XYZ file of C-alpha atoms in Angstrom:
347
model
C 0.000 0.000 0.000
C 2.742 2.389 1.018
C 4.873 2.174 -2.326
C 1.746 2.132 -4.306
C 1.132 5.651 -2.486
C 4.955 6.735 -3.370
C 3.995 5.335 -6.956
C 0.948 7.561 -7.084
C 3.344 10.195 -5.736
C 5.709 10.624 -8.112
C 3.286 10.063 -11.480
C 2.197 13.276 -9.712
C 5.389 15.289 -9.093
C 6.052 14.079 -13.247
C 2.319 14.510 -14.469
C 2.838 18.512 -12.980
C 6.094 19.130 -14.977
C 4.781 17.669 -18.070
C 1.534 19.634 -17.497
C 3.521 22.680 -16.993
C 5.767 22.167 -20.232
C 2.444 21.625 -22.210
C 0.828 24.663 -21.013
C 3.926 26.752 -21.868
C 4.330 25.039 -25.149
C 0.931 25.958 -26.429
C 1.033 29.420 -25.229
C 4.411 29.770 -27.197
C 3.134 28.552 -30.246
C -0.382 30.089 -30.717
C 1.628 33.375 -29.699
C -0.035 34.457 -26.462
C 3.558 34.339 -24.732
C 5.459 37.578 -24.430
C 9.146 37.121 -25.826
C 10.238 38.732 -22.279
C 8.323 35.168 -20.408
C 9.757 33.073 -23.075
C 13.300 33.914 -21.885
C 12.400 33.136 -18.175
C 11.344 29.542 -18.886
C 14.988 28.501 -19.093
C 16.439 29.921 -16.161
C 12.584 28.721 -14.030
C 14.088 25.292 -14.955
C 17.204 25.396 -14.383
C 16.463 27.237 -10.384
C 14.010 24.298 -10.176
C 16.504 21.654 -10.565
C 18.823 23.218 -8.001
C 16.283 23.168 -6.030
C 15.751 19.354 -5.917
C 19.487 19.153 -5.730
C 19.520 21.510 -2.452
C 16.029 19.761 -1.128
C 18.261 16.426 -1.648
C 20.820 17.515 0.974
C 18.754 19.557 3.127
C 15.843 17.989 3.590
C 16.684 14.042 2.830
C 20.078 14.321 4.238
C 19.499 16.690 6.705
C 22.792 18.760 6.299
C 22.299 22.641 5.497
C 24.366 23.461 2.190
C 24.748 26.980 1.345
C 27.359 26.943 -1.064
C 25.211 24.552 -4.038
C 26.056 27.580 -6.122
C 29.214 26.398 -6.125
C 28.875 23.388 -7.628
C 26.305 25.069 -10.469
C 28.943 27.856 -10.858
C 31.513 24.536 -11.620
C 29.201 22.580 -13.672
C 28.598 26.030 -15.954
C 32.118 26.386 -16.486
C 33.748 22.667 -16.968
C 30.567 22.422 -19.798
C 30.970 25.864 -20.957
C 35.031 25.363 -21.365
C 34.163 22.066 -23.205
C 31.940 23.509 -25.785
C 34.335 26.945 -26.437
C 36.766 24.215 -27.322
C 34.701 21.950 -29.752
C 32.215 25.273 -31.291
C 33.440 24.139 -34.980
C 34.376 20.314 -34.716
C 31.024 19.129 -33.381
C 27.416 19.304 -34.205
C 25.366 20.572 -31.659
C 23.371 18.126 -30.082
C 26.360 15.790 -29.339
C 28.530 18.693 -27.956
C 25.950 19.629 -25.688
C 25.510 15.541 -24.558
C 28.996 15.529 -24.023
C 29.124 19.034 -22.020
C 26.623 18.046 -20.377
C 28.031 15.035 -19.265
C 31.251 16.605 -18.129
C 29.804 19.271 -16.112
C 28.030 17.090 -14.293
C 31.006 14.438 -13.690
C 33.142 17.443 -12.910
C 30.493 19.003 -10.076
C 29.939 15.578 -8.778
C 34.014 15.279 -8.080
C 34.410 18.843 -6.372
C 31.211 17.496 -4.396
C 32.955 14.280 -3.327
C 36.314 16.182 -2.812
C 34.464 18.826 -0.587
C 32.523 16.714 0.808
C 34.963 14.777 2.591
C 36.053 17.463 5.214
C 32.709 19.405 5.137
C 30.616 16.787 6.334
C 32.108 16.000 9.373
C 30.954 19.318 10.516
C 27.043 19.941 11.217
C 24.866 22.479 11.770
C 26.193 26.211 11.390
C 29.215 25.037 11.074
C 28.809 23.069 7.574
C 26.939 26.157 6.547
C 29.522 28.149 7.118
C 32.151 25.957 5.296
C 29.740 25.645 2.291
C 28.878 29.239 2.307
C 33.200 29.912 2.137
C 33.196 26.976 -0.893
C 30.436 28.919 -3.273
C 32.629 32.304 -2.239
C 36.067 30.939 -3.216
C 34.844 28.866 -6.380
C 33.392 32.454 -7.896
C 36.694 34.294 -6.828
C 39.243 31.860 -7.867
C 37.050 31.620 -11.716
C 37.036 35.501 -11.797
C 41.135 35.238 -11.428
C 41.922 33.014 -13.848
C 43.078 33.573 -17.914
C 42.755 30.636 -19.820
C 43.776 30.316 -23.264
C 44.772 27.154 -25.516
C 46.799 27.317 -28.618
C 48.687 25.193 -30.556
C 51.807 24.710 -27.915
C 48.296 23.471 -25.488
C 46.693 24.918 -22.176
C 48.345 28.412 -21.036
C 46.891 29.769 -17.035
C 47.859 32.720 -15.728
C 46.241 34.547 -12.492
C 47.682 38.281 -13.049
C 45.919 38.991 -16.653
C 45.463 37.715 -20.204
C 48.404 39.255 -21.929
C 50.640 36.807 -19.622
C 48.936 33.779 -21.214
C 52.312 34.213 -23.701
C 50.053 32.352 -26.745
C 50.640 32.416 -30.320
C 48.750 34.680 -32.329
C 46.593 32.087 -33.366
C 45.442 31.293 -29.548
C 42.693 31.558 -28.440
C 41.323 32.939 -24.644
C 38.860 30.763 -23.387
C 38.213 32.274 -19.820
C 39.163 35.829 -19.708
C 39.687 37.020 -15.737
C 36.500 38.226 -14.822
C 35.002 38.575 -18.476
C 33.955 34.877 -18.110
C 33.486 33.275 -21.225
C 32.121 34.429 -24.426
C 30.864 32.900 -27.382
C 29.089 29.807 -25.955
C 26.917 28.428 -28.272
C 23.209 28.658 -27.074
C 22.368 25.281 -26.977
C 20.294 24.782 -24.300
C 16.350 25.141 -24.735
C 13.114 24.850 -22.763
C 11.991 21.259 -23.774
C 15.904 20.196 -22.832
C 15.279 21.734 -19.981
C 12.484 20.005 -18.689
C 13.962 16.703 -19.894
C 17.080 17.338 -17.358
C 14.393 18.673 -15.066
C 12.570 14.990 -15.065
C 15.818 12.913 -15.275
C 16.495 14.945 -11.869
C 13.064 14.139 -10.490
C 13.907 10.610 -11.481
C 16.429 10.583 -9.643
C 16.166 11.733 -6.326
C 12.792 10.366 -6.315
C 13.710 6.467 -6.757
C 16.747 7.413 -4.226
C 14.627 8.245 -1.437
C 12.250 5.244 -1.965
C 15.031 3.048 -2.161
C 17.270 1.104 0.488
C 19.918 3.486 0.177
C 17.462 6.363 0.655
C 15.824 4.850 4.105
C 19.754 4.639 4.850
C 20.490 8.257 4.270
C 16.781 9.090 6.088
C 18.285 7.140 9.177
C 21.330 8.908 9.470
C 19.154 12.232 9.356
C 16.903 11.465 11.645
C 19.565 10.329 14.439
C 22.931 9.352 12.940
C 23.679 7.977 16.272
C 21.143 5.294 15.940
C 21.874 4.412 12.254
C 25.264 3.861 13.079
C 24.955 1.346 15.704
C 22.461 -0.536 12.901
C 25.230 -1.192 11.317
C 24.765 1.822 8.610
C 27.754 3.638 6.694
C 26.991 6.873 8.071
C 29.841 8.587 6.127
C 29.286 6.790 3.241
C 25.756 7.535 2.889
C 26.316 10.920 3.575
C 28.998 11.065 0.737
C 26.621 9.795 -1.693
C 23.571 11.924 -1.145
C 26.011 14.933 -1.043
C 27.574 14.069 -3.959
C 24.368 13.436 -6.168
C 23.146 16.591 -4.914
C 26.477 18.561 -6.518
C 26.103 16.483 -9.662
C 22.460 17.692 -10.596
C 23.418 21.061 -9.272
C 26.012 20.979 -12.075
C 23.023 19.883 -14.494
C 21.446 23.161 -13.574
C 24.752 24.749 -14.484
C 25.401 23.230 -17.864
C 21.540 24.363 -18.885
C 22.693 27.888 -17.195
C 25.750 28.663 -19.308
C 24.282 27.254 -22.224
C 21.632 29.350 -22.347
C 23.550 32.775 -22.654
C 25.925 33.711 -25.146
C 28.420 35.215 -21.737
C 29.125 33.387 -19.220
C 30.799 35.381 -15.894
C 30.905 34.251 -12.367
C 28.968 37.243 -10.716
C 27.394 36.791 -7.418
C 24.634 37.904 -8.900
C 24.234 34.116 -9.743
C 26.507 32.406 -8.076
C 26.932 34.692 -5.154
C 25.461 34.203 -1.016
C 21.841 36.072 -2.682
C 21.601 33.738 -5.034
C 22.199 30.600 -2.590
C 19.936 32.564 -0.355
C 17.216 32.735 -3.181
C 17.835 28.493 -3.871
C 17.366 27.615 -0.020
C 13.907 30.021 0.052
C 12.356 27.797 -2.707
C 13.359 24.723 -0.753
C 12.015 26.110 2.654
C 9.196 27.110 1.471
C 8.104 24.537 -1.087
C 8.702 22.275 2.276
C 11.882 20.582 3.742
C 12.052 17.015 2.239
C 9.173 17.645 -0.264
C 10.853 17.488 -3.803
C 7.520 18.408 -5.718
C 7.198 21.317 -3.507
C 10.680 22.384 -4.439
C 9.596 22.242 -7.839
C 6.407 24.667 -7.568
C 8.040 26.945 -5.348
C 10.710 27.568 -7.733
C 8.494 27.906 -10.561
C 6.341 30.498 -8.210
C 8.977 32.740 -6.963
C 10.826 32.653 -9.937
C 8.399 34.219 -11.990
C 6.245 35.886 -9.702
C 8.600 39.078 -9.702
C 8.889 39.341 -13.318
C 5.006 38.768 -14.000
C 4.474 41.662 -11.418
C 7.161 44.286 -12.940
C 4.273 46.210 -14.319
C 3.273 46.823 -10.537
C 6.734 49.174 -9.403
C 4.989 50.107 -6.276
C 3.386 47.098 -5.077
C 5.834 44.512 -6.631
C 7.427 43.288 -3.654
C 4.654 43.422 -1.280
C 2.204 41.287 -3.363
C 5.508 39.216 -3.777
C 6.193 39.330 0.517
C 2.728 38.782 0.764
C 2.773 35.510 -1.064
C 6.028 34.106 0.785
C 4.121 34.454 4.116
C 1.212 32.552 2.068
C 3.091 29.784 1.221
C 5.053 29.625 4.655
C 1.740 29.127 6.633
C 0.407 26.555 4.265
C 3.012 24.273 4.077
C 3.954 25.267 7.983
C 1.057 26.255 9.829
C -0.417 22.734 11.845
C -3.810 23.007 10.298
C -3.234 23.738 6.929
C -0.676 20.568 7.048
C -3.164 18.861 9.102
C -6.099 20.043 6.227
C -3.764 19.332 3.432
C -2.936 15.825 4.576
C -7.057 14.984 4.831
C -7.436 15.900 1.531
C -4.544 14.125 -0.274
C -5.678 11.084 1.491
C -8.891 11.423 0.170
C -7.762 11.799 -2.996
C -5.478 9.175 -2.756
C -8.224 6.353 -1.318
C -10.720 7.580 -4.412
C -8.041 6.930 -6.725
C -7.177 3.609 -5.381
């Protein structure tokens, strides 16, 4: 009964992405969606992915991450350096596989490699660390000149005219310029694929073995350990998955613009900030709720720019909304009494 529930659960959390995509899809192509909302479905995506990835470590692990945007600002790059490289050799769809592939391989390593003194901390303290990681991954990007020519990779850390290339090199990261010229790859039906593969994911994770494992260890590692469960171990892998799909929301990030730079803007304490809202409020260890609340708060400030004056107080208004229905005891208590009737008439 309880994993047909989960089942029922998840053909949900999928049935209200593909819904969403749908929607959007027909609005696009009958022409009743501005160009200015057509540019925000990307980037909704992309912030909703993160999301799951943060919810994964937060709320299933039970370890408080502030430095994901880290590991998106890694995953943007690795892919982002990848497809500067191959522009002319390779067609488009299997450069962006393969960028994809690496920026998630090479945000699931600096999640392992981070991972192994940062999670012997808890608490403030891991936040803290994490919070330092995001900071020193943006900084140490924003120093670097990259360039590759025909005598191979050239680095430099003072500026690009150092590099020493031939004249037929080319600069791949320029100091704080980022990277320019990535091809555009990334669109809003790729986006919702990743988007699902992520949901796929973390969703058969936590209704596996391995998930009740990692569950255990958040709920009192103490316990779990004496059961005979690799506390480390388990931590290691959910905080490791977590970076990798935050690096999928990177690769769809830096292949969606045409200039990639590491501003905090983006990958900056705001914009981890921002990530960990959509997860509080969409509910701790509720990845569909991650998933809407992205979507909501994402948007909801550019569908209200029309409104200067009242922008941010409908907007404020809305967060203490949605923090009293997923928070307040009888709204959880009423929404619980009506998904299980929904549930049992479905049955």
């Amino acid at each position: 009964m309880a994993a047909k529930k989960r089942f029922k659960d998840q053909i949900i959390t999928y049935g209200i992405v593909i819904g969403l995509y749908l929607v959007m899809e027909i609005l696009m192509r009958t022409g009743n969606l501005s160009s200015h909302l057509k540019g925000l479905l990307v980037p909704m995506t992309y912030y909703a992915i993160i999301a799951v990835a943060l919810n994964l470590c937060v709320g299933i692990l039970g370890e408080l991450s502030i430095g994901h945007c880290g590991f998106m600002c890694i995953g943007a790059f690795a892919s982002a350096i990848f497809s500067k490289l191959t522009a002319e050799s390779l067609p488009d769809g299997i450069r962006f596989f393969i960028a994809f592939i690496i920026g998630i391989l090479v945000a699931a390593l600096f999640g392992f490699l981070i991972g192994i003194p940062v999670l012997r901390l808890k608490g403030d303290y891991l936040a803290i660390v994490t919070l330092a990681f995001g900071e020193i991954i943006k900084n140490v990007i924003n120093a670097i000149y990259l360039g590759v020519d025909k005598n191979g990779v050239h680095i430099s850390l003072n500026n690009v005219m150092d590099l020493g290339m031939e004249p037929d090199g080319q600069v791949i990261i320029n100091g704080a310029m980022g990277i320019t010229g990535t091809p555009r790859t990334a669109n809003f039906t790729i986006a919702i694929v990743v988007l699902l593969i992520s949901l796929f994911v973390v969703l058969n994770l936590m209704n596996s073995r391995d998930g009740r494992a990692i569950m255990a260890v958040r709920d009192n590692y103490i316990a779990a350990e004496s059961t005979g469960i690799n506390v480390t171990g388990y931590k290691m892998m959910a905080f490791t998955i977590s970076a990798a799909i935050a690096g999928a929301a990177g690769v769809l990030f830096s292949h969606n613009i045409t200039s990639l730079t590491a501003t905090s803007q983006y990958f900056g304490y705001n914009a981890s900030i921002m990530i960990l809202v959509y997860v509080v409020l969409g509910g701790i260890g509720n990845i569909r709720g991650s998933v809407i609340a992205a979507a909501i708060l994402y948007l909801l400030p550019e569908m209200l720019r029309g409104l200067n004056t009242y922008r941010m107080l409908i907007y404020s208004i809305v967060l203490i909304v949605m923090m009293l229905f997923n928070w307040a005891p009888a709204a959880i208590e009423w929404r619980e009494k009506f998904v299980g009737k929904f549930v049992k008439r479905n049955a």
